[in-house]
mmCIF file of C-alpha atoms in Angstrom:
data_model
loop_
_atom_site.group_PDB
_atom_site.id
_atom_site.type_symbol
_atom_site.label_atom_id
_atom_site.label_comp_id
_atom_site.label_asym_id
_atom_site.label_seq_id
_atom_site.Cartn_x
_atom_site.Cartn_y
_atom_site.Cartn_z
ATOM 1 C CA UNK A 296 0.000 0.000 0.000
ATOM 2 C CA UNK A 297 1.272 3.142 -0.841
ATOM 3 C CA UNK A 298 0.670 5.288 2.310
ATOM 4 C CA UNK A 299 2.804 2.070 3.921
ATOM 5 C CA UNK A 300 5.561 2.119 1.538
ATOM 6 C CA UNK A 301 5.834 5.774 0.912
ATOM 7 C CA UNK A 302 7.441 8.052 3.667
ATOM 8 C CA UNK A 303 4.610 10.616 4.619
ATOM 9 C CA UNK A 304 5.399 14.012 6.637
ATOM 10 C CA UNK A 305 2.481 14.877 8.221
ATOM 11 C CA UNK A 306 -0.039 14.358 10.631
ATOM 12 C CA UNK A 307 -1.121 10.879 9.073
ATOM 13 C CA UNK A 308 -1.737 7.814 11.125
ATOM 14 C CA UNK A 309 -2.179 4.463 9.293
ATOM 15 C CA UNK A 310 -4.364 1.770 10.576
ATOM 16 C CA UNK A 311 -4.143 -2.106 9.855
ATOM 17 C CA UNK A 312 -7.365 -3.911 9.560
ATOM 18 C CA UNK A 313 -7.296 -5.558 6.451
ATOM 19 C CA UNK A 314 -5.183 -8.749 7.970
ATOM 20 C CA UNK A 315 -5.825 -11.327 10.635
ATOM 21 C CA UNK A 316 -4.574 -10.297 14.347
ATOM 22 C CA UNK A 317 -1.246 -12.496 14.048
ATOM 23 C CA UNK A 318 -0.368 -11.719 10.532
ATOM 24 C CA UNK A 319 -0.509 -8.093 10.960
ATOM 25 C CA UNK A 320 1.496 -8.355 14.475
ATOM 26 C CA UNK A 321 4.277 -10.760 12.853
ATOM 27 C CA UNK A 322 4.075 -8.307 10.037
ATOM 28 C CA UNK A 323 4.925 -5.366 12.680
ATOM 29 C CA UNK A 324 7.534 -7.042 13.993
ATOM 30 C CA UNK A 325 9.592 -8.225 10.976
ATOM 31 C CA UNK A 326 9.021 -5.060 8.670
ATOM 32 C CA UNK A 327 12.550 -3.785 8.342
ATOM 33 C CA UNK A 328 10.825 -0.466 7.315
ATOM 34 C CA UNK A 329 9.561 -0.238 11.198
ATOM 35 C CA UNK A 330 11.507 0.511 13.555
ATOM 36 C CA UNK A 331 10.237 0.768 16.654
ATOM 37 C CA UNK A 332 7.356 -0.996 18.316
ATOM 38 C CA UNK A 333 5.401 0.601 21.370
ATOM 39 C CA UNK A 334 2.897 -1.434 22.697
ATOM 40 C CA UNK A 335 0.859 -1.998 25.597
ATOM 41 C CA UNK A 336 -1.517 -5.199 26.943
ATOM 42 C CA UNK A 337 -1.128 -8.609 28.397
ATOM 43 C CA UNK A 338 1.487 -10.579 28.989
ATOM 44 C CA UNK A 339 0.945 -13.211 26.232
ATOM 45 C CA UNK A 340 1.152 -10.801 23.482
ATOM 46 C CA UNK A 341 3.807 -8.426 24.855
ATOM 47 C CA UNK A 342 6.176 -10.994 25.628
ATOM 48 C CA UNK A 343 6.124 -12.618 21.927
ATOM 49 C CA UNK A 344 5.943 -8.570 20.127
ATOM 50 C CA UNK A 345 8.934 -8.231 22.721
ATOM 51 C CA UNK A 346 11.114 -11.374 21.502
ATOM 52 C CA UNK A 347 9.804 -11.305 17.986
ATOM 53 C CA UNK A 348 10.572 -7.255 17.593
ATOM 54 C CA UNK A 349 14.011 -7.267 19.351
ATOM 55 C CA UNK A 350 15.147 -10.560 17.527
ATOM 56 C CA UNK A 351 14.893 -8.534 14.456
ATOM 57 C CA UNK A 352 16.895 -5.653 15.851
ATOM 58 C CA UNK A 353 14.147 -3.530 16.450
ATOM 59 C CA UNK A 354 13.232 -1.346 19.989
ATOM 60 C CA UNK A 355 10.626 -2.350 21.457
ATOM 61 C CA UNK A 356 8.879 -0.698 24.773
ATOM 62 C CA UNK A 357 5.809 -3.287 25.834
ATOM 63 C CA UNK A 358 3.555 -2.288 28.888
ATOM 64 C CA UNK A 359 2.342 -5.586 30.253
ATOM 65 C CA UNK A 360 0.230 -7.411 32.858
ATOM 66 C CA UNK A 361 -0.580 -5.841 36.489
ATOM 67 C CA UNK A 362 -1.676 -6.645 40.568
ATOM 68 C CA UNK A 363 -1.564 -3.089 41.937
ATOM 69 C CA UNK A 364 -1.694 -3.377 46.022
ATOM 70 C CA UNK A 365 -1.909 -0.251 47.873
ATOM 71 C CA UNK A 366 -0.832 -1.111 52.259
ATOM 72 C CA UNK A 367 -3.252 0.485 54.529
ATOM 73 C CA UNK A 368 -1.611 1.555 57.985
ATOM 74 C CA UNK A 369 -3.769 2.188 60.813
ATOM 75 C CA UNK A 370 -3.172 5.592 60.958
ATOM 76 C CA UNK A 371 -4.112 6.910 57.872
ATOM 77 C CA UNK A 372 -7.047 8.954 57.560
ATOM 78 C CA UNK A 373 -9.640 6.750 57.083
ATOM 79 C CA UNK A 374 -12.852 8.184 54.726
ATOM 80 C CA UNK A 375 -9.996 9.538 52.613
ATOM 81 C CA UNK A 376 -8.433 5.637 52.456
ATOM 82 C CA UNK A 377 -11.458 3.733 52.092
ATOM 83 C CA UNK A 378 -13.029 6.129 49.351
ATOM 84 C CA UNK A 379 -9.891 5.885 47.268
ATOM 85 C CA UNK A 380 -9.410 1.587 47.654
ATOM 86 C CA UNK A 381 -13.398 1.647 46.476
ATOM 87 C CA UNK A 382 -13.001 4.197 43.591
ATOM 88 C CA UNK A 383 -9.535 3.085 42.260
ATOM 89 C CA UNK A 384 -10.395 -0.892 42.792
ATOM 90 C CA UNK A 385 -14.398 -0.033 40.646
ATOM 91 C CA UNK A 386 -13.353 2.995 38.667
ATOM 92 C CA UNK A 387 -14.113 2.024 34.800
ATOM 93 C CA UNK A 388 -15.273 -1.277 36.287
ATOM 94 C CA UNK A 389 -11.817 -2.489 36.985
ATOM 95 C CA UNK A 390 -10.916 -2.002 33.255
ATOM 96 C CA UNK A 391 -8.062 -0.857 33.216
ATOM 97 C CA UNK A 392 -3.929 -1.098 34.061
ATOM 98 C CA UNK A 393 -3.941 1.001 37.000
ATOM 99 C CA UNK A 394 -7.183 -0.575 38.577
ATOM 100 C CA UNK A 395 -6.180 -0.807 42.700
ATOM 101 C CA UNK A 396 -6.707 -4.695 43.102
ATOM 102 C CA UNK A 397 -5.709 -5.345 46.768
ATOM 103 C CA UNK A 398 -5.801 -3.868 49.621
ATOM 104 C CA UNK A 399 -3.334 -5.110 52.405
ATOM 105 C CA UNK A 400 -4.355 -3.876 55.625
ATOM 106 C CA UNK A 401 -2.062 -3.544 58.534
ATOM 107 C CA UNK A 402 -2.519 -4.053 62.058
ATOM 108 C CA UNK A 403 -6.042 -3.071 63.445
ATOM 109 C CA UNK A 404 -6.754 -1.325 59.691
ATOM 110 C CA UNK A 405 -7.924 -4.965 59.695
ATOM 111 C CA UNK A 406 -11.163 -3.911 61.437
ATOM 112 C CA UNK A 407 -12.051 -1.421 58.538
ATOM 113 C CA UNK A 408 -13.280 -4.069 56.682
ATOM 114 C CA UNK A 409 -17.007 -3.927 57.191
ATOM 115 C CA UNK A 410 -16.939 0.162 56.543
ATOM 116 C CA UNK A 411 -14.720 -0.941 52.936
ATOM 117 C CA UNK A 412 -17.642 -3.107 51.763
ATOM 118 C CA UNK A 413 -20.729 -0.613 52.731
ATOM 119 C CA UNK A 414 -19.044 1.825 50.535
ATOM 120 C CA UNK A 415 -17.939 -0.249 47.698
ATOM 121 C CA UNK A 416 -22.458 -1.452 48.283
ATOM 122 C CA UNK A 417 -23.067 2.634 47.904
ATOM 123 C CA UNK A 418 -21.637 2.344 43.491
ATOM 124 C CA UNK A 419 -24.538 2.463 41.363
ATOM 125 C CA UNK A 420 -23.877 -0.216 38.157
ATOM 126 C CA UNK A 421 -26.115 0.658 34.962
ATOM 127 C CA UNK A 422 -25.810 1.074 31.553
ATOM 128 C CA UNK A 423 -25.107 5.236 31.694
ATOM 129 C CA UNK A 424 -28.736 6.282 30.559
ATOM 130 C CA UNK A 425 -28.646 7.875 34.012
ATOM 131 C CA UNK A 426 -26.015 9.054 36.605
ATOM 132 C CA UNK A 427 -23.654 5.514 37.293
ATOM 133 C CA UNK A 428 -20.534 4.923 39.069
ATOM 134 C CA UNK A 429 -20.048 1.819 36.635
ATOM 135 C CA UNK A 430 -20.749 0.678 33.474
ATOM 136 C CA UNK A 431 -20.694 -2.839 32.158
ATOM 137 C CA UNK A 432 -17.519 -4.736 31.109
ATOM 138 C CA UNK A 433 -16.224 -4.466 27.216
ATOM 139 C CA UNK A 434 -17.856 -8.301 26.226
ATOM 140 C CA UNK A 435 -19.324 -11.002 27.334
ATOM 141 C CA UNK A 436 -16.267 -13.364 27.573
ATOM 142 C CA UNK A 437 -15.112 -10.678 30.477
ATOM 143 C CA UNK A 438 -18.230 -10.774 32.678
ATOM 144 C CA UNK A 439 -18.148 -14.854 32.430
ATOM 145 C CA UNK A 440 -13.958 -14.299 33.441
ATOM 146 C CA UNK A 441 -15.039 -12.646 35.976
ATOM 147 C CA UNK A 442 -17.337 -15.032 37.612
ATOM 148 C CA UNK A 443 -15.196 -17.990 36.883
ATOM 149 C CA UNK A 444 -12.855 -16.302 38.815
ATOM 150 C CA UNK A 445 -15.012 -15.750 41.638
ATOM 151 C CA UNK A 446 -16.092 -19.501 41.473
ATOM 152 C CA UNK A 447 -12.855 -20.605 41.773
ATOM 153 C CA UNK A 448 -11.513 -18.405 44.535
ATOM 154 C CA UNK A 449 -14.304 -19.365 46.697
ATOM 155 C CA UNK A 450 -13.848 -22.551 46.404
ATOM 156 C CA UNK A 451 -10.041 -21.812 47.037
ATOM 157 C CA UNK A 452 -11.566 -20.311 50.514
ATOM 158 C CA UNK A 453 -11.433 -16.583 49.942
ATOM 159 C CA UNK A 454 -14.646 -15.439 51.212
ATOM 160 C CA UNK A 455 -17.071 -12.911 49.127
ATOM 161 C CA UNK A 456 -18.032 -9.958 51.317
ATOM 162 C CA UNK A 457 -20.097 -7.983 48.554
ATOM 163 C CA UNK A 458 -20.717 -9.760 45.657
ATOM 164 C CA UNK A 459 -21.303 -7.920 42.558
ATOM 165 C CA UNK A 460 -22.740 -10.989 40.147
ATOM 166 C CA UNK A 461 -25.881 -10.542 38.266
ATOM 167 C CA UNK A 462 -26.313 -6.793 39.849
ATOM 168 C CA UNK A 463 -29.333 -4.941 39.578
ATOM 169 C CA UNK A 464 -29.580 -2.857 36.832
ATOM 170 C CA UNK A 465 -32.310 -0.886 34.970
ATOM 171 C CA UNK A 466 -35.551 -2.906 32.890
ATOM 172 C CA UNK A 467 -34.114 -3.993 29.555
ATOM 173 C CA UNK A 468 -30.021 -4.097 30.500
ATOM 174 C CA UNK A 469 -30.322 -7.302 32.622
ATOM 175 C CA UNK A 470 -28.278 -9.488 29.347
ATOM 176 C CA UNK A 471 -25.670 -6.224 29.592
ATOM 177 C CA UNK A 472 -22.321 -7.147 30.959
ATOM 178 C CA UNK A 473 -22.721 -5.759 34.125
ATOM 179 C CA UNK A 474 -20.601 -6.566 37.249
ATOM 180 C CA UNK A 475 -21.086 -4.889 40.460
ATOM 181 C CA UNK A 476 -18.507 -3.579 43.342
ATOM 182 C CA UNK A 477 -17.026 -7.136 44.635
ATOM 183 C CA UNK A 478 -15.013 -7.183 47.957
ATOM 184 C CA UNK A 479 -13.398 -10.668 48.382
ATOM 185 C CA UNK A 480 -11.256 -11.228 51.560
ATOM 186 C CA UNK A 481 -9.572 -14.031 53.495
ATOM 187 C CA UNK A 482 -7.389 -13.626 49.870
ATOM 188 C CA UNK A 483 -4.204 -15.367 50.309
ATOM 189 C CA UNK A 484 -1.402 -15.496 47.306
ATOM 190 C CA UNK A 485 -2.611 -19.138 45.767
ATOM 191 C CA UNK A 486 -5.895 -18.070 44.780
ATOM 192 C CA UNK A 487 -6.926 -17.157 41.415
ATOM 193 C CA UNK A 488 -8.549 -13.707 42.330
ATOM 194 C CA UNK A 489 -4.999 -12.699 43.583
ATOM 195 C CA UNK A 490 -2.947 -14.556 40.733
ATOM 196 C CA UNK A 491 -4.961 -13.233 37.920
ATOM 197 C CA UNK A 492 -5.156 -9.799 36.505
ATOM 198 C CA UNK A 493 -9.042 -10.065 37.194
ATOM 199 C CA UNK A 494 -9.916 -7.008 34.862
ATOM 200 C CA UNK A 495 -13.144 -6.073 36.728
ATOM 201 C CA UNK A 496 -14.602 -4.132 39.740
ATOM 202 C CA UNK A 497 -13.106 -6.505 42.156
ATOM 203 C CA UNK A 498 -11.095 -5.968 45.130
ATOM 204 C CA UNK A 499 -9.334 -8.355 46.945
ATOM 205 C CA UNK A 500 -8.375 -7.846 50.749
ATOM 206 C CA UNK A 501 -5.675 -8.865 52.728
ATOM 207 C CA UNK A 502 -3.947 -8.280 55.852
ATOM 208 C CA UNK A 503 -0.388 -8.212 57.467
ATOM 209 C CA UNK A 504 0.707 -7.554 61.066
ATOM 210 C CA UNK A 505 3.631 -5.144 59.810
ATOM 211 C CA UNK A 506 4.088 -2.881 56.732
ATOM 212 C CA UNK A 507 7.557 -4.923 56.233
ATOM 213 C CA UNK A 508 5.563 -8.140 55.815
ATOM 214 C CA UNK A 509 3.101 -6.167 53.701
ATOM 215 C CA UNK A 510 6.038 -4.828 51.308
ATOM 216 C CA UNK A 511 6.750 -8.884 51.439
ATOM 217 C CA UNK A 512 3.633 -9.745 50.035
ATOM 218 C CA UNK A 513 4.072 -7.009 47.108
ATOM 219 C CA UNK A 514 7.344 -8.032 46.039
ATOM 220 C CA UNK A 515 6.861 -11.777 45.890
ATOM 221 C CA UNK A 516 3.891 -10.762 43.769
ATOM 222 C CA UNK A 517 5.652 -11.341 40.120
ATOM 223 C CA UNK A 518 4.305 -7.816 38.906
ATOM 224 C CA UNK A 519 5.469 -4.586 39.659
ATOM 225 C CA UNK A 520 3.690 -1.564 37.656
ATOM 226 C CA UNK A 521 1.925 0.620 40.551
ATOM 227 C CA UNK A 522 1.437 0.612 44.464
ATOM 228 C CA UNK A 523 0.376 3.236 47.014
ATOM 229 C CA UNK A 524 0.334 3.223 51.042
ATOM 230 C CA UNK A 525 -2.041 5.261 53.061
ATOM 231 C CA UNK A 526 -0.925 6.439 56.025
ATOM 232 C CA UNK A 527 -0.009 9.887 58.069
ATOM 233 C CA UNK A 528 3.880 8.849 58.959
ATOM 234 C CA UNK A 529 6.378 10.617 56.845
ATOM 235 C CA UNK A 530 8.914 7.948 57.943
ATOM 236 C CA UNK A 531 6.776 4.913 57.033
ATOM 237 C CA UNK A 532 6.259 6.330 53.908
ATOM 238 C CA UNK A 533 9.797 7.273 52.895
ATOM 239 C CA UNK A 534 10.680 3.728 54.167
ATOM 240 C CA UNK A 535 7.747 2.112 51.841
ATOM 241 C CA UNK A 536 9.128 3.994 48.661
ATOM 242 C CA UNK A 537 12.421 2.755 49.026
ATOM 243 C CA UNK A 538 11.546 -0.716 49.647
ATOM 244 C CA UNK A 539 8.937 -1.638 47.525
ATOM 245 C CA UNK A 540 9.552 -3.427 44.395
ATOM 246 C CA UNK A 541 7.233 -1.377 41.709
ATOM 247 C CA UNK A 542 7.442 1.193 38.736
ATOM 248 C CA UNK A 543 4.802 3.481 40.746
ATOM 249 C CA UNK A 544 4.269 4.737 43.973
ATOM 250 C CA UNK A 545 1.604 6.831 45.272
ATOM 251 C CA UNK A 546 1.700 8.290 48.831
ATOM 252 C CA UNK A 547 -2.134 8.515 50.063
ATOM 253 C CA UNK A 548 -2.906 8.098 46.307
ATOM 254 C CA UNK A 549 -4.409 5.329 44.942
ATOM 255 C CA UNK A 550 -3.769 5.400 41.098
ATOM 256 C CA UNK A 551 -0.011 7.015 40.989
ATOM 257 C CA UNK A 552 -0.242 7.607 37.086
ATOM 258 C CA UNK A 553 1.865 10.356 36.458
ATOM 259 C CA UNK A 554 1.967 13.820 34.312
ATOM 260 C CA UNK A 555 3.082 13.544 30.996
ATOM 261 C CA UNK A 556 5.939 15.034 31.982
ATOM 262 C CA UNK A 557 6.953 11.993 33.832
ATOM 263 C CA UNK A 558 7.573 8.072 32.239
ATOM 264 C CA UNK A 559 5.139 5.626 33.398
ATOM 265 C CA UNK A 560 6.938 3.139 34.579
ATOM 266 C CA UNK A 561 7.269 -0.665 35.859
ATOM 267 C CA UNK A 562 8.952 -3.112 36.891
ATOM 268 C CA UNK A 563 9.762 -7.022 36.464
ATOM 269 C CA UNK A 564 7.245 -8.643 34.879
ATOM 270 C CA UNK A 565 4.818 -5.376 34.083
ATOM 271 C CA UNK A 566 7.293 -4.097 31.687
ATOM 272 C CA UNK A 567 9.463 -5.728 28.506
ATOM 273 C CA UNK A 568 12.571 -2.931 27.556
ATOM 274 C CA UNK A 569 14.423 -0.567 29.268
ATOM 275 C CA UNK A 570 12.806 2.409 27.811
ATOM 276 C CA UNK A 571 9.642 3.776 29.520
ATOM 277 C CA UNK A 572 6.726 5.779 28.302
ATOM 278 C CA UNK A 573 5.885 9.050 28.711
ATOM 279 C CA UNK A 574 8.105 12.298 29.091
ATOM 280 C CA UNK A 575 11.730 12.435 28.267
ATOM 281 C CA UNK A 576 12.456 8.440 28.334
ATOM 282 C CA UNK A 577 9.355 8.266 25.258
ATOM 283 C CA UNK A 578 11.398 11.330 23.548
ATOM 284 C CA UNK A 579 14.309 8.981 23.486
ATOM 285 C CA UNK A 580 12.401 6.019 22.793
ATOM 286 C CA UNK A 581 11.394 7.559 19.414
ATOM 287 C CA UNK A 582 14.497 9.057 18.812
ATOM 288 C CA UNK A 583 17.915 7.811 17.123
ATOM 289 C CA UNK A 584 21.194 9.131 18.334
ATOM 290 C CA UNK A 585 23.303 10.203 15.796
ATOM 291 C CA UNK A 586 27.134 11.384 17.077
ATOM 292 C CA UNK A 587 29.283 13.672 14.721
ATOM 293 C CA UNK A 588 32.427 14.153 14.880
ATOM 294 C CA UNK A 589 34.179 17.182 12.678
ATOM 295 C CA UNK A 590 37.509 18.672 11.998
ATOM 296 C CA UNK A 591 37.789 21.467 9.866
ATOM 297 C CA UNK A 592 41.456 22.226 10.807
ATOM 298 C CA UNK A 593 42.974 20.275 8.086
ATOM 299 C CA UNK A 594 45.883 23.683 7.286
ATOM 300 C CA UNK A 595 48.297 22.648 9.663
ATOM 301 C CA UNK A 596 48.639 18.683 8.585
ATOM 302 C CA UNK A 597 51.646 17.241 9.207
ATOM 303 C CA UNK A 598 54.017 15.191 6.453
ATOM 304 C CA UNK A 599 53.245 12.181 9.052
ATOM 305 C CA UNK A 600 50.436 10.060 9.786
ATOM 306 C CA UNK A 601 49.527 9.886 13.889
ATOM 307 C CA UNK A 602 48.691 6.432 15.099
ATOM 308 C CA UNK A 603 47.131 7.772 18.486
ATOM 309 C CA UNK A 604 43.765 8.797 18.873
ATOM 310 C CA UNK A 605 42.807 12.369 17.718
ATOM 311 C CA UNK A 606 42.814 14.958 20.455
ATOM 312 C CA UNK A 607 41.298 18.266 20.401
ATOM 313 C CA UNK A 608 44.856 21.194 20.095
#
């Protein structure tokens, strides 16, 4: 195609859709004419654009899978912490990389519980004909994910404080893909609503007697693209930043995405490259250094070549 083969200057974006998913992504990553590859999703995908891409010589920046936890201490304030756990974990339904999907509570934050799931019950789910705090997953296939999930973590022993299954929504919507605020606690590592990148309203809850152990629990998790601790102690929070094993950390702020100014970042298995996105790191992801080296101070040559290396006289 012509606006493929042809260099363009100009505000002109081209879009594939006349190839099957794989052909066009293999076809991505072995044109020598492209250079670069951005690209952000799951882990499946990412890793093979990632091998695929780089095997050919090309950069490639991939944005990948995510468990965000954000550590609750017992003296944080707490409306401000359990609004933000409820809003970041059912915010666009859970759709989406930064979603908050535990919450590890400390000490006697353990008790706060009960007041976590009455607010998460307060969300109104409908279709958006009306004022809604969520809408209803992107298909089908992602409600039913959902639920399996939920199936199989009870079963596991993780115990469903609110669940948001076949919620209540407005006459004519009940086939819609809706999935209500879920609060799921007694969630330990081995179960599949804490291994899985659940991709809907759901909030898992754990607890830890010390913010080390919680920090623990973060690390061992195998992602590492966003945390954020709640509490009112300068110290426990400068000690949290420093030890905490992810790309970014908010501070009483439950989705840490930053400014454009500023690379989103990640860490271990949330991100494949070394080059993030946003700010000056994306600048230099889309940019090829070029060094030059000149001399124009070729009058004063001497009858004999010099074997060391030039030096600037």
């Amino acid at each position: 195609m012509e606006c493929y083969s042809e260099e363009i200057f100009g505000p002109v974006l081209n879009v594939m859709t006349d190839m099957p998913p794989n052909e066009s992504v293999d076809f991505i990553c072995d044109a020598p004419e492209i250079r670069a590859i951005s690209f952000f999703g799951g882990n499946t995908a990412g890793e093979y654009i990632y091998a695929r891409g780089t095997g050919n010589g090309k950069r490639v920046q991939a944005n990948l899978g995510a468990k965000n936890h954000a550590v609750v201490m017992p003296d944080a304030d707490k409306q401000h912490t359990i609004n933000s756990l409820v809003g970041a974990a059912c915010g666009a339904a859970g759709q989406r990389c930064m979603a908050l999907s535990v919450a590890i509570l400390v000490g006697d934050a353990a008790n706060w519980l009960p007041d976590i799931v009455e607010a998460a019950r307060k969300l109104k789910v409908g279709p958006g004909t009306e004022k809604v705090d969520l809408g209803p997953l992107i298909t089908p296939a992602a409600k039913q994910r959902v639920h399996d999930i939920l199936d199989t973590s009870a079963a596991q022993g993780a115990k469903i404080d609110l669940d948001g299954r076949n919620p209540q929504v407005p006459a004519g919507y009940e086939k819609g893909n809706f999935v209500g605020p879920t609060v799921v606690s007694g969630v330990t590592p081995q179960m599949d609503c804490y291994s899985e990148e659940i991709f809907g309203p759901v909030l898992n809850v754990m607890t830890a007697p010390t913010m080390e152990e919680a920090v623990n629990i973060i690390n061992s998790n195998p992602y590492g693209n966003g945390t954020a601790i709640f509490t009112s102690n300068g110290a426990v929070a400068r000690k949290f930043q420093y030890e905490v094993d992810a790309g970014q950390v908010g501070i009483n702020t439950p989705i840490p995405v930053p400014l454009p100014m500023f690379s989103f970042t990640g860490s271990r298995k949330s991100i494949r490259g070394d080059i993030n996105f946003y700010g000056k790191q994306a600048v230099n992801f889309f940019t090829q250094i070029k060094t030059i080296t000149s001399n124009w101070n070729v009058a004063f040559a001497t009858n004999q070549a010099a074997v060391n290396m030039p030096i600037l006289k």
